[in-house]
Coordinates of C-alpha atoms in Angstrom, one line a residue:
M1 CA 195.5 -32.1 -45.2
K2 CA 198.1 -28.7 -46.0
I3 CA 197.1 -27.4 -49.3
S4 CA 199.2 -25.1 -50.9
I5 CA 198.6 -21.5 -52.1
R6 CA 199.4 -22.3 -55.8
Y7 CA 196.8 -24.9 -55.4
K8 CA 194.2 -23.0 -53.6
L9 CA 194.5 -20.2 -56.6
M10 CA 194.3 -23.1 -59.2
I11 CA 191.2 -24.4 -57.5
G12 CA 189.7 -21.0 -57.2
F13 CA 190.3 -20.1 -60.8
L14 CA 189.1 -23.3 -62.2
F15 CA 185.7 -22.8 -60.1
I16 CA 185.4 -19.2 -61.3
F17 CA 186.3 -20.2 -64.9
C18 CA 182.6 -23.1 -64.9
I19 CA 180.7 -20.4 -62.9
G20 CA 181.4 -18.0 -65.0
Y21 CA 181.0 -19.9 -68.2
A22 CA 177.8 -21.3 -67.0
V23 CA 176.5 -17.6 -66.1
M24 CA 177.5 -16.5 -69.9
S25 CA 176.0 -19.8 -71.2
F26 CA 172.7 -19.1 -69.7
Y27 CA 172.6 -15.1 -70.2
L28 CA 173.2 -15.6 -74.1
N29 CA 171.1 -18.5 -74.3
K30 CA 168.4 -16.7 -72.8
A31 CA 169.3 -13.2 -74.9
V32 CA 169.1 -15.2 -77.9
V33 CA 165.8 -16.6 -77.3
D34 CA 164.4 -12.9 -76.2
T35 CA 165.6 -11.7 -79.4
N36 CA 163.9 -14.3 -81.0
N37 CA 160.8 -13.8 -79.4
S38 CA 161.1 -10.1 -80.1
M39 CA 161.1 -10.8 -83.8
I40 CA 158.4 -13.2 -83.9
K41 CA 156.1 -10.6 -82.0
R42 CA 157.3 -7.8 -84.4
S43 CA 156.4 -10.5 -87.3
L44 CA 153.5 -11.4 -85.8
L45 CA 151.8 -7.9 -85.4
S46 CA 152.5 -7.4 -89.2
F47 CA 150.6 -11.3 -89.8
Q48 CA 147.9 -10.1 -87.8
K49 CA 146.8 -7.0 -89.7
E50 CA 147.3 -9.0 -93.0
L51 CA 144.9 -12.0 -91.3
F52 CA 142.0 -9.6 -90.3
L53 CA 142.8 -8.4 -93.9
H54 CA 142.1 -11.6 -95.8
V55 CA 139.1 -12.4 -93.3
E56 CA 137.5 -9.3 -94.0
Q57 CA 137.7 -9.2 -97.9
Y58 CA 136.3 -13.4 -97.7
F59 CA 133.4 -12.5 -96.3
E60 CA 132.7 -9.6 -98.4
L61 CA 134.0 -11.8 -101.8
E62 CA 131.3 -14.3 -100.4
D63 CA 128.6 -12.0 -99.2
I64 CA 128.5 -13.2 -96.4
S65 CA 127.3 -11.9 -93.2
M66 CA 129.8 -11.6 -90.6
D67 CA 128.6 -13.4 -87.5
D68 CA 129.0 -16.8 -85.6
T69 CA 127.2 -18.6 -87.2
S70 CA 127.9 -17.9 -90.9
F71 CA 131.8 -18.4 -89.5
E72 CA 130.1 -22.0 -88.4
N73 CA 128.5 -22.9 -91.5
H74 CA 131.6 -22.0 -93.4
A75 CA 134.4 -22.8 -91.3
N76 CA 135.6 -25.5 -93.8
D77 CA 135.9 -23.0 -97.2
F78 CA 137.2 -20.3 -95.2
A79 CA 140.0 -22.1 -93.8
E80 CA 141.0 -23.6 -97.2
K81 CA 140.9 -20.3 -98.6
L82 CA 142.5 -18.5 -96.0
S83 CA 145.4 -21.2 -95.8
S84 CA 145.9 -20.4 -99.5
K85 CA 146.8 -16.6 -98.7
I86 CA 149.0 -17.0 -96.2
E87 CA 150.0 -20.0 -97.0
A88 CA 149.8 -21.8 -93.9
R89 CA 148.3 -24.5 -91.8
V90 CA 144.9 -23.0 -90.6
I91 CA 142.5 -24.4 -88.2
A92 CA 138.7 -22.6 -87.2
Y93 CA 137.2 -23.1 -84.3
S94 CA 133.4 -21.8 -83.1
R95 CA 133.8 -18.5 -81.2
K96 CA 133.4 -20.9 -77.7
G97 CA 136.5 -22.3 -79.1
D98 CA 134.7 -25.8 -80.4
F99 CA 136.6 -27.3 -83.3
L100 CA 135.4 -26.6 -86.8
A101 CA 137.7 -27.4 -89.4
D102 CA 141.4 -28.6 -90.0
T103 CA 143.5 -27.7 -93.6
A104 CA 145.5 -30.3 -92.6
N105 CA 142.5 -33.2 -91.6
A106 CA 144.6 -33.6 -88.2
N107 CA 140.8 -32.6 -86.5
G108 CA 142.6 -29.7 -84.8
I109 CA 145.6 -31.9 -83.7
I110 CA 148.9 -29.5 -83.6
L111 CA 151.5 -32.3 -83.5
N112 CA 149.7 -34.9 -85.0
Y113 CA 151.1 -33.6 -88.6
E114 CA 154.0 -32.4 -87.9
D115 CA 155.7 -35.1 -85.4
L116 CA 154.8 -38.7 -87.1
D117 CA 156.6 -40.5 -84.6
N118 CA 154.5 -38.7 -81.3
E119 CA 157.6 -37.8 -79.6
N120 CA 156.3 -34.3 -78.4
K121 CA 152.9 -34.2 -76.4
D122 CA 150.2 -31.7 -78.1
I123 CA 151.0 -28.0 -76.8
G124 CA 147.4 -27.8 -75.4
Y125 CA 144.4 -25.5 -75.0
E126 CA 145.2 -22.4 -73.3
D127 CA 146.3 -19.8 -76.5
L128 CA 142.2 -21.3 -76.9
R129 CA 141.2 -20.1 -73.8
M130 CA 142.9 -17.1 -74.0
A131 CA 141.3 -16.2 -77.4
T132 CA 138.0 -16.9 -75.9
E133 CA 138.7 -13.7 -73.7
D134 CA 139.6 -11.7 -77.0
I135 CA 143.0 -12.2 -76.9
S136 CA 145.9 -13.0 -79.3
S137 CA 148.5 -15.2 -78.4
F138 CA 151.5 -17.5 -80.1
V139 CA 153.6 -20.8 -78.8
V140 CA 156.5 -21.5 -80.1
V141 CA 156.6 -25.1 -80.6
P142 CA 160.1 -27.2 -81.7
V143 CA 159.4 -30.6 -84.0
K144 CA 162.6 -32.7 -84.6
D145 CA 164.5 -30.3 -86.6
K146 CA 161.8 -27.3 -87.2
Y147 CA 160.6 -24.8 -85.2
L148 CA 156.2 -24.2 -85.2
V149 CA 155.0 -21.0 -84.7
V150 CA 151.1 -21.2 -83.1
Y151 CA 149.6 -18.3 -83.7
T152 CA 145.7 -18.0 -82.4
S153 CA 143.2 -15.0 -82.9
P154 CA 139.7 -14.1 -82.3
I155 CA 137.9 -13.0 -85.2
L156 CA 135.9 -10.4 -84.8
G157 CA 132.5 -9.2 -86.5
I158 CA 130.5 -6.3 -85.7
G159 CA 131.1 -5.7 -82.2
E160 CA 131.6 -9.0 -81.0
R161 CA 134.1 -12.5 -81.4
I162 CA 132.5 -14.7 -84.0
G163 CA 135.1 -17.7 -84.3
I164 CA 138.3 -18.4 -83.7
V165 CA 141.4 -19.3 -86.2
R166 CA 145.1 -21.1 -84.9
C167 CA 148.0 -20.7 -88.2
I168 CA 150.4 -23.2 -87.9
L169 CA 153.6 -20.7 -89.2
D170 CA 157.2 -22.1 -89.9
Y171 CA 160.3 -20.4 -88.4
S172 CA 162.7 -23.0 -88.5
E173 CA 164.9 -20.5 -90.6
V174 CA 165.2 -17.6 -87.6
F175 CA 165.6 -20.3 -84.8
S176 CA 168.0 -22.0 -87.3
S177 CA 170.5 -18.6 -87.7
S178 CA 170.1 -18.0 -84.2
K179 CA 171.0 -21.6 -82.9
D180 CA 174.1 -21.7 -85.5
L181 CA 175.0 -18.2 -84.0
L182 CA 174.6 -19.3 -80.3
N183 CA 176.5 -22.3 -80.8
M184 CA 179.5 -20.4 -82.4
I185 CA 179.3 -18.1 -79.5
N186 CA 179.8 -20.5 -76.9
T187 CA 182.7 -21.9 -78.6
L188 CA 184.3 -18.8 -79.1
V189 CA 183.2 -18.2 -75.2
L190 CA 184.7 -21.3 -74.5
I191 CA 187.9 -20.6 -76.0
I192 CA 188.5 -17.2 -74.5
F193 CA 187.7 -18.9 -70.8
G194 CA 189.9 -21.8 -71.8
T195 CA 192.6 -19.1 -72.9
I196 CA 192.2 -17.1 -69.7
L197 CA 192.3 -20.5 -67.2
L198 CA 195.5 -21.5 -68.4
F199 CA 197.0 -17.7 -68.2
M200 CA 195.9 -17.9 -64.7
I201 CA 197.2 -21.2 -64.0
L202 CA 200.5 -19.7 -64.7
L203 CA 199.9 -16.2 -63.4
S204 CA 199.2 -17.9 -60.0
K205 CA 202.7 -20.4 -60.5
K206 CA 204.3 -16.9 -60.9
I207 CA 202.9 -15.3 -57.7
S208 CA 203.2 -18.4 -55.4
S209 CA 206.4 -19.0 -56.0
P210 CA 207.7 -15.9 -54.7
I211 CA 205.3 -16.6 -51.3
E212 CA 207.1 -19.7 -50.9
K213 CA 210.2 -18.3 -50.9
L214 CA 209.2 -15.6 -48.4
T215 CA 207.5 -18.2 -46.0
K216 CA 210.7 -20.4 -45.7
A217 CA 212.6 -17.5 -45.4
T218 CA 210.1 -16.4 -42.2
K219 CA 210.5 -19.3 -40.7
K220 CA 214.4 -19.1 -40.5
I221 CA 214.1 -16.0 -38.9
G222 CA 212.0 -17.4 -36.1
E223 CA 214.2 -19.4 -35.2
G224 CA 216.8 -16.4 -34.9
E225 CA 218.5 -16.9 -38.3
F226 CA 218.4 -13.2 -39.3
D227 CA 221.0 -13.2 -41.9
V228 CA 218.5 -14.5 -45.0
K229 CA 219.0 -13.9 -48.8
I230 CA 215.8 -13.6 -50.6
D231 CA 215.5 -14.0 -54.2
V232 CA 213.3 -12.6 -55.7
D233 CA 213.3 -11.2 -59.2
S234 CA 209.8 -9.0 -59.6
N235 CA 208.7 -5.7 -60.1
D236 CA 205.2 -5.9 -59.0
E237 CA 203.6 -6.0 -55.6
V238 CA 205.3 -9.1 -54.6
G239 CA 208.5 -7.9 -55.6
E240 CA 207.7 -5.0 -53.1
L241 CA 207.0 -7.3 -50.1
A242 CA 210.2 -9.1 -50.9
K243 CA 211.6 -5.9 -50.5
S244 CA 209.9 -4.8 -47.3
F245 CA 211.0 -8.1 -45.9
V246 CA 214.1 -7.3 -46.0
K247 CA 213.7 -4.5 -44.7
M248 CA 211.6 -5.6 -41.7
N249 CA 214.3 -7.7 -41.6
K250 CA 216.9 -5.1 -40.8
Q251 CA 214.5 -3.3 -38.1
I252 CA 214.1 -5.9 -36.2
K253 CA 218.3 -5.7 -36.2
Q254 CA 217.4 -2.2 -34.6
Q255 CA 215.6 -2.7 -31.7
I256 CA 218.3 -0.7 -29.4
D257 CA 217.4 2.3 -31.5
I258 CA 213.9 1.9 -30.5
I259 CA 214.2 1.4 -27.5
A260 CA 216.3 4.9 -27.3
F261 CA 213.7 6.8 -29.2
D262 CA 211.7 5.8 -26.5
R263 CA 213.3 7.2 -23.8
D264 CA 213.9 10.2 -26.2
N265 CA 210.1 10.3 -26.3
L266 CA 209.7 10.2 -22.9
R267 CA 212.2 13.3 -22.4
K268 CA 209.8 15.3 -24.7
I269 CA 207.0 14.2 -22.6
E270 CA 208.5 15.6 -19.8
G271 CA 209.1 18.8 -21.7
F272 CA 205.7 19.5 -22.8
R273 CA 204.8 19.2 -19.1
K274 CA 207.3 22.0 -18.3
A275 CA 206.0 23.7 -21.6
F276 CA 202.5 23.4 -19.7
F277 CA 203.9 25.1 -16.7
D278 CA 205.4 27.7 -18.5
N279 CA 202.2 28.7 -20.1
I280 CA 200.4 29.3 -17.4
T281 CA 203.2 31.2 -15.5
H282 CA 203.1 33.2 -18.9
E283 CA 199.0 34.2 -18.6
M284 CA 199.4 34.9 -15.0
K285 CA 201.7 37.5 -15.4
T286 CA 199.6 39.9 -17.0
P287 CA 196.8 39.9 -14.1
L288 CA 199.7 39.7 -11.7
T289 CA 201.4 43.0 -13.3
I290 CA 197.9 44.5 -13.3
I291 CA 197.2 43.9 -9.6
S292 CA 200.8 44.7 -8.4
G293 CA 200.5 48.3 -10.3
Y294 CA 197.3 49.0 -8.1
C295 CA 198.5 47.4 -5.1
Q296 CA 201.7 49.7 -5.3
I297 CA 200.0 52.6 -5.8
L298 CA 197.8 52.2 -2.8
I299 CA 200.4 51.3 -0.2
D300 CA 203.2 54.4 -1.9
Q301 CA 200.4 57.2 -1.7
N302 CA 197.7 57.7 1.0
F303 CA 194.6 57.9 -0.9
E304 CA 192.1 60.0 0.9
D305 CA 189.3 59.1 -2.7
P306 CA 186.9 56.5 -2.1
Q307 CA 186.0 56.6 -5.7
F308 CA 190.1 55.8 -6.7
L309 CA 189.9 53.2 -3.7
Q310 CA 186.7 51.0 -4.7
K311 CA 187.6 51.4 -8.1
S312 CA 191.3 49.9 -7.3
V313 CA 190.0 47.3 -5.6
R314 CA 187.5 46.4 -8.4
K315 CA 190.2 46.3 -10.4
I316 CA 192.0 44.1 -8.6
K317 CA 188.9 41.6 -7.9
R318 CA 188.3 41.4 -11.8
E319 CA 192.1 40.7 -12.4
S320 CA 192.1 37.8 -9.8
E321 CA 189.1 36.5 -11.0
N322 CA 190.2 36.6 -14.6
M323 CA 193.4 34.8 -13.5
H324 CA 191.5 32.1 -11.7
K325 CA 189.4 31.8 -15.2
M326 CA 192.5 31.6 -17.2
V327 CA 194.1 28.6 -14.8
L328 CA 190.7 26.7 -15.0
Q329 CA 190.8 27.4 -18.8
L330 CA 194.7 26.2 -18.8
L331 CA 194.2 23.0 -16.8
E332 CA 190.8 22.4 -19.2
A333 CA 193.2 22.6 -22.2
S334 CA 195.4 20.4 -21.1
K335 CA 193.0 17.7 -20.7
E336 CA 191.4 18.2 -24.3
K337 CA 195.1 18.5 -26.0
S338 CA 193.5 21.2 -28.2
S339 CA 190.4 23.3 -29.0
T340 CA 189.5 24.6 -32.1
T341 CA 186.1 26.4 -31.4
I342 CA 184.9 29.1 -29.7
R343 CA 183.8 28.9 -25.5
D344 CA 181.0 31.0 -23.9
T345 CA 180.5 32.9 -26.8
E346 CA 178.1 36.2 -26.2
K347 CA 177.6 39.3 -28.1
I348 CA 179.8 41.8 -26.7
N349 CA 180.6 45.4 -26.9
L350 CA 184.4 45.0 -29.1
S351 CA 185.0 48.9 -28.5
Q352 CA 184.9 48.9 -24.9
V353 CA 187.2 45.4 -24.6
V354 CA 189.5 47.2 -26.7
D355 CA 189.4 50.0 -24.6
S356 CA 189.5 48.6 -21.0
A357 CA 192.8 46.2 -22.0
C358 CA 194.6 49.6 -23.2
K359 CA 193.8 51.6 -19.8
D360 CA 194.9 48.2 -18.0
M361 CA 197.8 48.3 -19.7
K362 CA 198.5 52.1 -19.1
I363 CA 200.2 50.9 -16.0
K364 CA 203.0 49.0 -17.3
A365 CA 203.4 51.6 -20.3
D366 CA 204.1 54.8 -18.2
K367 CA 206.5 52.2 -16.3
Y368 CA 208.7 53.1 -19.5
Q369 CA 207.2 56.2 -20.4
I370 CA 205.0 54.6 -23.1
F371 CA 201.9 56.3 -24.0
I372 CA 199.1 54.2 -25.9
K373 CA 197.2 56.2 -28.4
R374 CA 193.7 55.0 -29.0
E375 CA 191.6 55.0 -32.0
I376 CA 188.5 53.0 -31.1
E377 CA 185.4 53.5 -32.8
E378 CA 182.7 53.5 -30.8
N379 CA 179.9 50.5 -30.1
I380 CA 181.1 48.1 -32.5
V381 CA 179.4 45.0 -31.2
T382 CA 180.7 41.3 -32.3
I383 CA 179.9 37.5 -31.4
G384 CA 182.8 36.0 -29.2
N385 CA 184.4 35.2 -26.1
S386 CA 185.2 38.7 -24.5
A387 CA 187.7 37.4 -22.0
E388 CA 189.8 35.3 -24.7
L389 CA 190.1 39.2 -27.1
R390 CA 190.7 41.2 -24.2
R391 CA 194.1 38.2 -23.8
V392 CA 194.5 39.1 -27.8
V393 CA 195.0 43.0 -27.1
I394 CA 197.0 43.0 -23.7
N395 CA 199.2 39.9 -24.9
L396 CA 199.9 42.4 -28.1
L397 CA 200.3 45.4 -25.7
D398 CA 203.1 43.8 -23.7
N399 CA 204.8 42.6 -26.4
S400 CA 204.9 45.9 -27.9
I401 CA 205.6 47.7 -24.5
K402 CA 208.5 44.9 -24.1
Y403 CA 210.0 45.7 -27.4
G404 CA 209.4 48.8 -28.1
D405 CA 211.7 52.0 -27.5
V406 CA 211.7 54.4 -24.5
H407 CA 209.5 57.6 -24.9
S408 CA 207.8 56.2 -27.6
N409 CA 204.1 56.0 -28.6
I410 CA 201.6 52.7 -29.3
T411 CA 198.9 52.9 -31.6
V412 CA 195.7 51.0 -31.3
K413 CA 192.8 51.5 -33.6
L414 CA 189.8 49.4 -33.7
F415 CA 187.4 49.8 -36.8
T416 CA 185.0 47.7 -39.3
E417 CA 185.2 47.7 -43.1
G418 CA 182.7 45.5 -45.5
E419 CA 182.2 42.5 -43.7
D420 CA 185.5 42.6 -40.8
C421 CA 186.0 44.0 -37.7
H422 CA 189.7 45.2 -37.9
I423 CA 192.1 45.9 -35.1
T424 CA 195.9 47.4 -35.2
I425 CA 198.8 47.8 -33.0
E426 CA 201.5 49.7 -34.2
D427 CA 204.6 50.4 -32.0
K428 CA 207.8 52.3 -32.3
G429 CA 211.2 50.0 -31.4
K430 CA 213.8 47.9 -33.1
G431 CA 211.5 45.8 -35.3
I432 CA 211.7 41.9 -35.7
P433 CA 214.5 41.0 -38.5
T434 CA 212.9 39.8 -41.5
D435 CA 214.5 36.5 -41.6
K436 CA 212.6 35.5 -38.2
L437 CA 209.0 37.0 -38.9
H438 CA 208.3 33.5 -40.2
K439 CA 209.3 31.8 -36.8
I440 CA 207.3 34.6 -34.4
F441 CA 204.1 32.3 -34.2
K442 CA 205.9 29.2 -33.0
R443 CA 205.4 28.7 -29.4
F444 CA 208.7 29.4 -27.0
Y445 CA 209.9 31.3 -30.1
R446 CA 211.7 34.5 -28.7
I447 CA 214.0 36.9 -30.6
N448 CA 217.0 37.5 -28.3
Q449 CA 218.1 40.8 -28.1
S450 CA 219.6 42.4 -24.9
D451 CA 218.3 46.1 -25.6
F452 CA 215.1 45.6 -25.3
V453 CA 213.0 47.1 -22.4
E454 CA 212.3 43.6 -21.1
T455 CA 213.6 40.3 -21.8
E456 CA 211.7 38.2 -19.6
G457 CA 209.1 35.3 -21.1
Y458 CA 208.9 32.0 -22.7
G459 CA 208.0 32.7 -26.1
L460 CA 204.1 31.6 -25.4
G461 CA 202.4 34.9 -25.9
L462 CA 202.2 35.2 -30.0
D463 CA 201.3 31.6 -30.4
I464 CA 198.1 32.0 -28.0
V465 CA 197.1 34.8 -29.6
K466 CA 197.2 33.1 -32.9
E467 CA 195.2 30.1 -31.3
I468 CA 192.6 32.5 -30.1
I469 CA 191.9 34.7 -33.4
D470 CA 192.0 31.0 -35.3
K471 CA 189.1 30.2 -33.2
H472 CA 187.4 33.4 -34.0
H473 CA 188.0 31.9 -37.5
G474 CA 189.8 35.6 -38.1
E475 CA 193.5 36.6 -39.2
I476 CA 196.2 37.7 -37.9
K477 CA 199.7 39.1 -39.7
I478 CA 202.7 41.3 -38.6
S479 CA 204.7 43.2 -40.3
S480 CA 208.4 44.7 -39.3
T481 CA 210.8 46.9 -39.9
E482 CA 214.0 46.9 -38.4
Q483 CA 215.1 50.2 -36.6
M484 CA 211.1 51.7 -37.4
G485 CA 209.1 49.3 -35.2
T486 CA 206.0 46.9 -35.9
T487 CA 202.7 46.9 -37.0
V488 CA 200.0 43.6 -35.7
W489 CA 197.0 43.5 -37.9
I490 CA 194.2 41.4 -36.9
K491 CA 191.1 40.6 -38.8
I492 CA 187.5 39.3 -37.5
P493 CA 184.7 37.9 -39.8
Q494 CA 181.9 40.2 -39.7
N495 CA 179.2 39.5 -37.1
V496 CA 179.6 43.0 -36.1
Y497 CA 176.8 45.4 -35.5
K498 CA 176.0 48.6 -34.6
T499 CA 174.7 49.0 -31.1
E500 CA 171.8 51.9 -30.4
T501 CA 172.8 55.0 -28.8
S502 CA 170.2 56.0 -26.1
V503 CA 169.3 59.7 -25.8

């Protein structure tokens, strides 16, 4: 049998109402009982002090020694006088719990006097047993319209128990007030829960009605009828659901556009693949330039200096190895998509890295009569990836040569300041337009100006530089003035040390 959501909500609300009311009533009753017990305990503490005072006064006035024998011999007189003092029934017992006297002449049976119809059983003797262990206790006994508290306490003489008394106290007024209060609270809770239940039933109807309309509309769409109108006048979540449903219906009609979008995505993927190979081409160009430069020198001139020949071969070998590493890293990067950590970190001499990069780019700079001026603080050691930091300097120098003026200077500085290591590269050239400075770190972005010394490239260099600096937790900034030149500032966080200089 199919049950609608409306009736499910009503049944659920009714169940919650019953459980909530039962739990609330239980805890209210428990709270009243705990409160009454707490009041009785505080009252009995005061009563206990008064009781002990009357006991001491009795033995002093009657000039009787406080021992168990005297207590047993004067039990009836003691019980009567104590009862008149505290205005309550008193039952006296020996130190072992044997009955001695009862001011109600009921032989110690608690309910025989108050419950004439014998509707309640007697309360037992657990309190007497506790009194024989020198522990005071009380028991609440409901009898018809009355509430009695049976307080049992040992009577202590000089260093030992001489007897036990039971005092039957009437606390009906306290319990009657609590009972009236509890009934009033229960009635109020019932009214509140009933009102909430009625509200929930009306709310369930309001919620379920639009959902039923949406269900019918869904069936029609499933049958191929897309021109469905949904009349839901609501500004809440259900109304939002109806609006979303209408939008969804419209989107179903636009599947052809989604197919076209997927086609464009495939084209983008192809573009990314091409960009990856462009990146490889760009990164291989610099080491190939250095290798080509040394090879051209060796071919054009007949060198008899074995040291220069050996130096050239080492340079060519090193750049070949760098190129090999670069290809492997680019392939790895294409698999991982992105990386935010530095790989293969080590303690490196940053001064040597920067100086070596400047010397390697000197060949290309000489081609355009550009002089690389080095102001490098010696022996700056940091933690990082030497190959990546070298690529940063080479890429920036390559840009400065490419976009600098012929017969100009490029100044490279390396120094420490505070907790940071700073690299600046300043060139003299056409500069970068102010409105294009914020785009230069974007991949594949290039400034098209025909009067630069070199115009080839794919706009990947600065993007790669920024990624490397970011992985070293550094910062890179570029300022430029048209017709004046460009300055690049790089700051790498500390981890900077001074190496020891041997003599």
